Tab-separated table of C-alpha atoms in Angstrom:
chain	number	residue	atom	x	y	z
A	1	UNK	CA	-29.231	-28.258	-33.701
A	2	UNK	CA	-26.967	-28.442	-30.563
A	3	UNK	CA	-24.369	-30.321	-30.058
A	4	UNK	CA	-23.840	-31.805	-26.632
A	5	UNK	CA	-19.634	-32.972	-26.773
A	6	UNK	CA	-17.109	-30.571	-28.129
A	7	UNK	CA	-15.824	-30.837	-31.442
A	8	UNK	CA	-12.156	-30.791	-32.881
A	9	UNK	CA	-11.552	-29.370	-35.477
A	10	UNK	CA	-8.142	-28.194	-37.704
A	11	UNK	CA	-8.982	-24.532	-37.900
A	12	UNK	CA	-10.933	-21.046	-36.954
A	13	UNK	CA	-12.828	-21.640	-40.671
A	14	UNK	CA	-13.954	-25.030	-40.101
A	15	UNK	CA	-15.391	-23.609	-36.524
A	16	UNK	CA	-17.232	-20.931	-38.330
A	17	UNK	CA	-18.747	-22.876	-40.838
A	18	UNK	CA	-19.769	-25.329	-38.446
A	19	UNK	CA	-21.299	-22.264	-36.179
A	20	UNK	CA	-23.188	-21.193	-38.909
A	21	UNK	CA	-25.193	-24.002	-38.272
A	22	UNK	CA	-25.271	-25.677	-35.343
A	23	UNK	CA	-25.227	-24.445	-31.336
A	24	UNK	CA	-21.946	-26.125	-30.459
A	25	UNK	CA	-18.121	-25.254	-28.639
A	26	UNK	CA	-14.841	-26.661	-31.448
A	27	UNK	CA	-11.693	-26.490	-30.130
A	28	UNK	CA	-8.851	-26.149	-32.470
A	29	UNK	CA	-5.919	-27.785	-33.414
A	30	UNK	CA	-3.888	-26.023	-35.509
A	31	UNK	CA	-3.161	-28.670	-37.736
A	32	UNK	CA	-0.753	-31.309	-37.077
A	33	UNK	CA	1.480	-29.870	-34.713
A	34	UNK	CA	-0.900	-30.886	-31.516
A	35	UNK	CA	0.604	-28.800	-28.566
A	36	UNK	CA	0.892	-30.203	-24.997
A	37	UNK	CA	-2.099	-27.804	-23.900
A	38	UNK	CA	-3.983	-28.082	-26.843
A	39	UNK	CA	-3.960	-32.157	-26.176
A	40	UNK	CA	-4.837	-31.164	-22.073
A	41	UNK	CA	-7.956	-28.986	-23.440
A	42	UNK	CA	-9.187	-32.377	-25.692
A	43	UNK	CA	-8.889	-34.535	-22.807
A	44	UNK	CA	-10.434	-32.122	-19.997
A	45	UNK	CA	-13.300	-31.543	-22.359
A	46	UNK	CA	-13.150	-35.369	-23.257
A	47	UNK	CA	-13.932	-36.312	-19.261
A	48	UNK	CA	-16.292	-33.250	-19.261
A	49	UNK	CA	-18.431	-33.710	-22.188
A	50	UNK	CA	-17.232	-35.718	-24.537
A	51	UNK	CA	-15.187	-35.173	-27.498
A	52	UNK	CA	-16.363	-35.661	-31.260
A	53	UNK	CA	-13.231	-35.522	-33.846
A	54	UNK	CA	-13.906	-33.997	-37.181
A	55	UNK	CA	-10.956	-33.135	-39.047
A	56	UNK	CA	-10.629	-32.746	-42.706
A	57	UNK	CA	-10.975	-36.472	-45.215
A	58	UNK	CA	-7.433	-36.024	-45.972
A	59	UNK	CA	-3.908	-37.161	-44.949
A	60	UNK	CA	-3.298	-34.424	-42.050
A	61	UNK	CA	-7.043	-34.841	-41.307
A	62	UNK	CA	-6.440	-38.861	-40.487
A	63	UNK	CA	-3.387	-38.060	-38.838
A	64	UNK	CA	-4.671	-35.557	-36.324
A	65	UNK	CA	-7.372	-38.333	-35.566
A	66	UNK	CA	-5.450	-40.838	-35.021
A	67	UNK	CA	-3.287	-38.689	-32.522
A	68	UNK	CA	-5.790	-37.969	-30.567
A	69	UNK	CA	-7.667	-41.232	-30.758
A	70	UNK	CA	-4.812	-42.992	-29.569
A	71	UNK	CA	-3.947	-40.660	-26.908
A	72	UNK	CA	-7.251	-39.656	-25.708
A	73	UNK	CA	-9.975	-43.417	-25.262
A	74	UNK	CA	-13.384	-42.829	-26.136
A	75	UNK	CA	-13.835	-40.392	-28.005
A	76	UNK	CA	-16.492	-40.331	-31.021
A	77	UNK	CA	-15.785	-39.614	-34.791
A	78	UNK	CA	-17.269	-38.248	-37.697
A	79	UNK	CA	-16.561	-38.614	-41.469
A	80	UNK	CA	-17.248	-36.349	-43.698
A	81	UNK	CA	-16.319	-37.738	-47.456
A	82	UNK	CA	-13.952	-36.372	-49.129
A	83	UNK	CA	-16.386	-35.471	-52.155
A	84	UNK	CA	-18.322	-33.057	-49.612
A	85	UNK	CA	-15.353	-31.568	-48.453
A	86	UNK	CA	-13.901	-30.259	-51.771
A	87	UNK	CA	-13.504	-26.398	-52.882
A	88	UNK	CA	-13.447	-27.106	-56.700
A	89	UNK	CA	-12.336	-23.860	-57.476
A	90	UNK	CA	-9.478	-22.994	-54.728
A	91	UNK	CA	-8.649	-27.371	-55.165
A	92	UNK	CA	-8.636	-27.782	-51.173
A	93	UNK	CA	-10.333	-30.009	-48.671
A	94	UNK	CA	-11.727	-29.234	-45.360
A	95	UNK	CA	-14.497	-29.524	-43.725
A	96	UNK	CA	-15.491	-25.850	-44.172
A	97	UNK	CA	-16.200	-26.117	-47.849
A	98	UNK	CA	-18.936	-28.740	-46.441
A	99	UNK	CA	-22.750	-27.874	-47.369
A	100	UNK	CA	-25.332	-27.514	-43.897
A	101	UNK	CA	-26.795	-31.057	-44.972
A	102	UNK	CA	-23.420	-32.948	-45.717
A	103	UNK	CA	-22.113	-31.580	-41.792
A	104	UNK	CA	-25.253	-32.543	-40.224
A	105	UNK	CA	-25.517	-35.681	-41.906
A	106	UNK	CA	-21.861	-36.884	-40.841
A	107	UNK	CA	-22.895	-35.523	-37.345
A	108	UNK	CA	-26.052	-37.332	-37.463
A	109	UNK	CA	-23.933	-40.578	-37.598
A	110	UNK	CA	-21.315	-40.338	-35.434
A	111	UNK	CA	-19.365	-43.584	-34.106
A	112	UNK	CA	-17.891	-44.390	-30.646
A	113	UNK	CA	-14.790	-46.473	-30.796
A	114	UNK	CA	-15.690	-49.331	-28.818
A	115	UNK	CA	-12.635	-50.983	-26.516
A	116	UNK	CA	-10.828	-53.414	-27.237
A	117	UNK	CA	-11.987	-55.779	-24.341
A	118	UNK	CA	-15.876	-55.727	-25.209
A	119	UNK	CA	-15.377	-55.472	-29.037
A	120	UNK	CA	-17.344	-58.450	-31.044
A	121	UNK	CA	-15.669	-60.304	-34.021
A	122	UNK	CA	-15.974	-57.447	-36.900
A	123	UNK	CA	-14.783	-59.158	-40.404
A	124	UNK	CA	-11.116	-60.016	-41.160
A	125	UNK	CA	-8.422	-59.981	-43.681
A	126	UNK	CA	-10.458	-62.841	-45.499
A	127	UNK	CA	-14.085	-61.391	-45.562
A	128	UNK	CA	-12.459	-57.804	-47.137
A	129	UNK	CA	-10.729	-59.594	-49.756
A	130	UNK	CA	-13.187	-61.944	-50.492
A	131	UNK	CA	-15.436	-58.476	-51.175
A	132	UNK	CA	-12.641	-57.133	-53.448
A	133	UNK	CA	-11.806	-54.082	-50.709
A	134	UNK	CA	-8.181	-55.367	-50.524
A	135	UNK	CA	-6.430	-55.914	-54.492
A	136	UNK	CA	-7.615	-55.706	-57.976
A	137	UNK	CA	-9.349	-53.523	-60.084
A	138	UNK	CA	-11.464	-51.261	-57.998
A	139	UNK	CA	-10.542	-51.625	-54.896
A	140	UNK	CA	-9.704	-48.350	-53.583
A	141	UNK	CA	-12.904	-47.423	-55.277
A	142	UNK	CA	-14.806	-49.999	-53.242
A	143	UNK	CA	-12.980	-49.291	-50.027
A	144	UNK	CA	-13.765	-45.164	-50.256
A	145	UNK	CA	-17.992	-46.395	-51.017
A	146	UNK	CA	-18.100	-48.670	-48.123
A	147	UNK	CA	-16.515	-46.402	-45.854
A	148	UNK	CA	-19.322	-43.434	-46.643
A	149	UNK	CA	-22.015	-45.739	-46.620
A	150	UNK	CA	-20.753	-47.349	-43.026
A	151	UNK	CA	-19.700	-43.367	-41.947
A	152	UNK	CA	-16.242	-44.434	-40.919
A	153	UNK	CA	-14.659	-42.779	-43.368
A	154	UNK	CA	-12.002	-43.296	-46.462
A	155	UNK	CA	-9.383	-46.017	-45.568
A	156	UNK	CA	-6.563	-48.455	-46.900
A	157	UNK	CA	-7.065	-52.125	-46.136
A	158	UNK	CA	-4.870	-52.261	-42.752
A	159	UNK	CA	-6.997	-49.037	-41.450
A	160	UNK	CA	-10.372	-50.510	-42.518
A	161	UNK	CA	-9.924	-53.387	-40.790
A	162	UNK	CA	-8.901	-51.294	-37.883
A	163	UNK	CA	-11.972	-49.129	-37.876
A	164	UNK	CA	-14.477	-51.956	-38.374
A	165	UNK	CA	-13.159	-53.571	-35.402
A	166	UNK	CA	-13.146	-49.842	-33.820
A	167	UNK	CA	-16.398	-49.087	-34.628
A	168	UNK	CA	-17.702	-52.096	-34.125
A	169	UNK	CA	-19.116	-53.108	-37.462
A	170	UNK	CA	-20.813	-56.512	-37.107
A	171	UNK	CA	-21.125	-58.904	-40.124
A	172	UNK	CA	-24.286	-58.278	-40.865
A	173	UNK	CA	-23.988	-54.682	-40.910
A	174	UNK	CA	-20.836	-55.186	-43.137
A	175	UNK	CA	-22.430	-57.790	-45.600
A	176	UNK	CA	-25.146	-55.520	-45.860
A	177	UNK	CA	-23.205	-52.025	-46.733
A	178	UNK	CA	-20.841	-54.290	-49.332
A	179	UNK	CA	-24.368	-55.913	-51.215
A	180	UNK	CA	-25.699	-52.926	-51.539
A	181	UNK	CA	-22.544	-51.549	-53.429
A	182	UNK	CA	-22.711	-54.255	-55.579
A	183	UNK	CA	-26.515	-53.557	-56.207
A	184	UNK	CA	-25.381	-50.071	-56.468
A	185	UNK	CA	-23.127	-50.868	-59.430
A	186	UNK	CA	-24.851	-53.357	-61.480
């Protein structure tokens, strides 16, 4: 499989294990301390051809996203969950303890950030609560399966909000991922 965009990635592992694999350029970030050139490189490659972010499904993973979503528009993400990511015997996360199928799959379904001025109505506060994403019993539970079965990731209820809107999750798309959790669980 080739991969047209460039991915970003955390480290020289996670572009090995991805190389194994697939025909495709990674640049690296080093983890969280994003250089001045390494943030040039993203957004040269960005205007070039295209950038897909896939950074570890943990806390330094989001937070190298979100520095380069915010600073760099358009480019596309992929999720990998957390439960694919996980070296049970070293207890670490990253995206090159991933099996072949769970990387392809979350590169399969990549999303685009869509902005802000041609985004639809995604759900709000009211819809997520209503579907018991936001308090009670469960919750965090119900928030990490709707965010694998949507591909946009683990989330708290402020950042799933954010992404739905983001990704552009319509209604329909979001009643349908939440019913089928609840089918999934009865």
């Amino acid at each position: 499989m080739q991969i047209k965009e460039i991915i970003v990635v955390e480290g020289k592992n996670d572009t090995h294990r991805l190389k194994r694999f697939l025909d495709c350029t990674t640049i690296e970030t080093g983890g969280t301390g994003l250089t001045s050139e390494t943030m040039a490189r993203i957004r040269e490659a960005q205007k070039r051809r295209g950038i897909i972010i896939f950074t570890d499904p943990d806390y330094p993973g989001e937070k190298i996203r979100h520095m380069i979503d915010k600073t760099v528009p358009g480019c596309r993400h992929a999720f990998l969950p957390k439960a694919e990511a996980v070296d049970h015997v070293k207890r670490k996360v990253g995206i090159e303890h991933a099996s072949k199928e769970a990387l392809l799959e979350a590169l399969r379904e990549v999303r685009t950030v869509i902005p802000e001025e041609i985004r639809e109505e995604s759900p709000g506060w009211l819809e997520l609560h209503e579907a018991g994403l936001l308090a009670g019993p469960g919750a965090k539970e119900k928030r990490r399966k709707l965010g694998e079965a949507l591909h946009i990731g683990y989330a708290n209820g402020k950042q799933l909000l954010k992404r739905l809107e983001q990704f552009q999750i319509s209604r329909r798309e979001f009643y349908d991922a939440a019913a089928k959790l609840e089918d999934d669980q009865s």
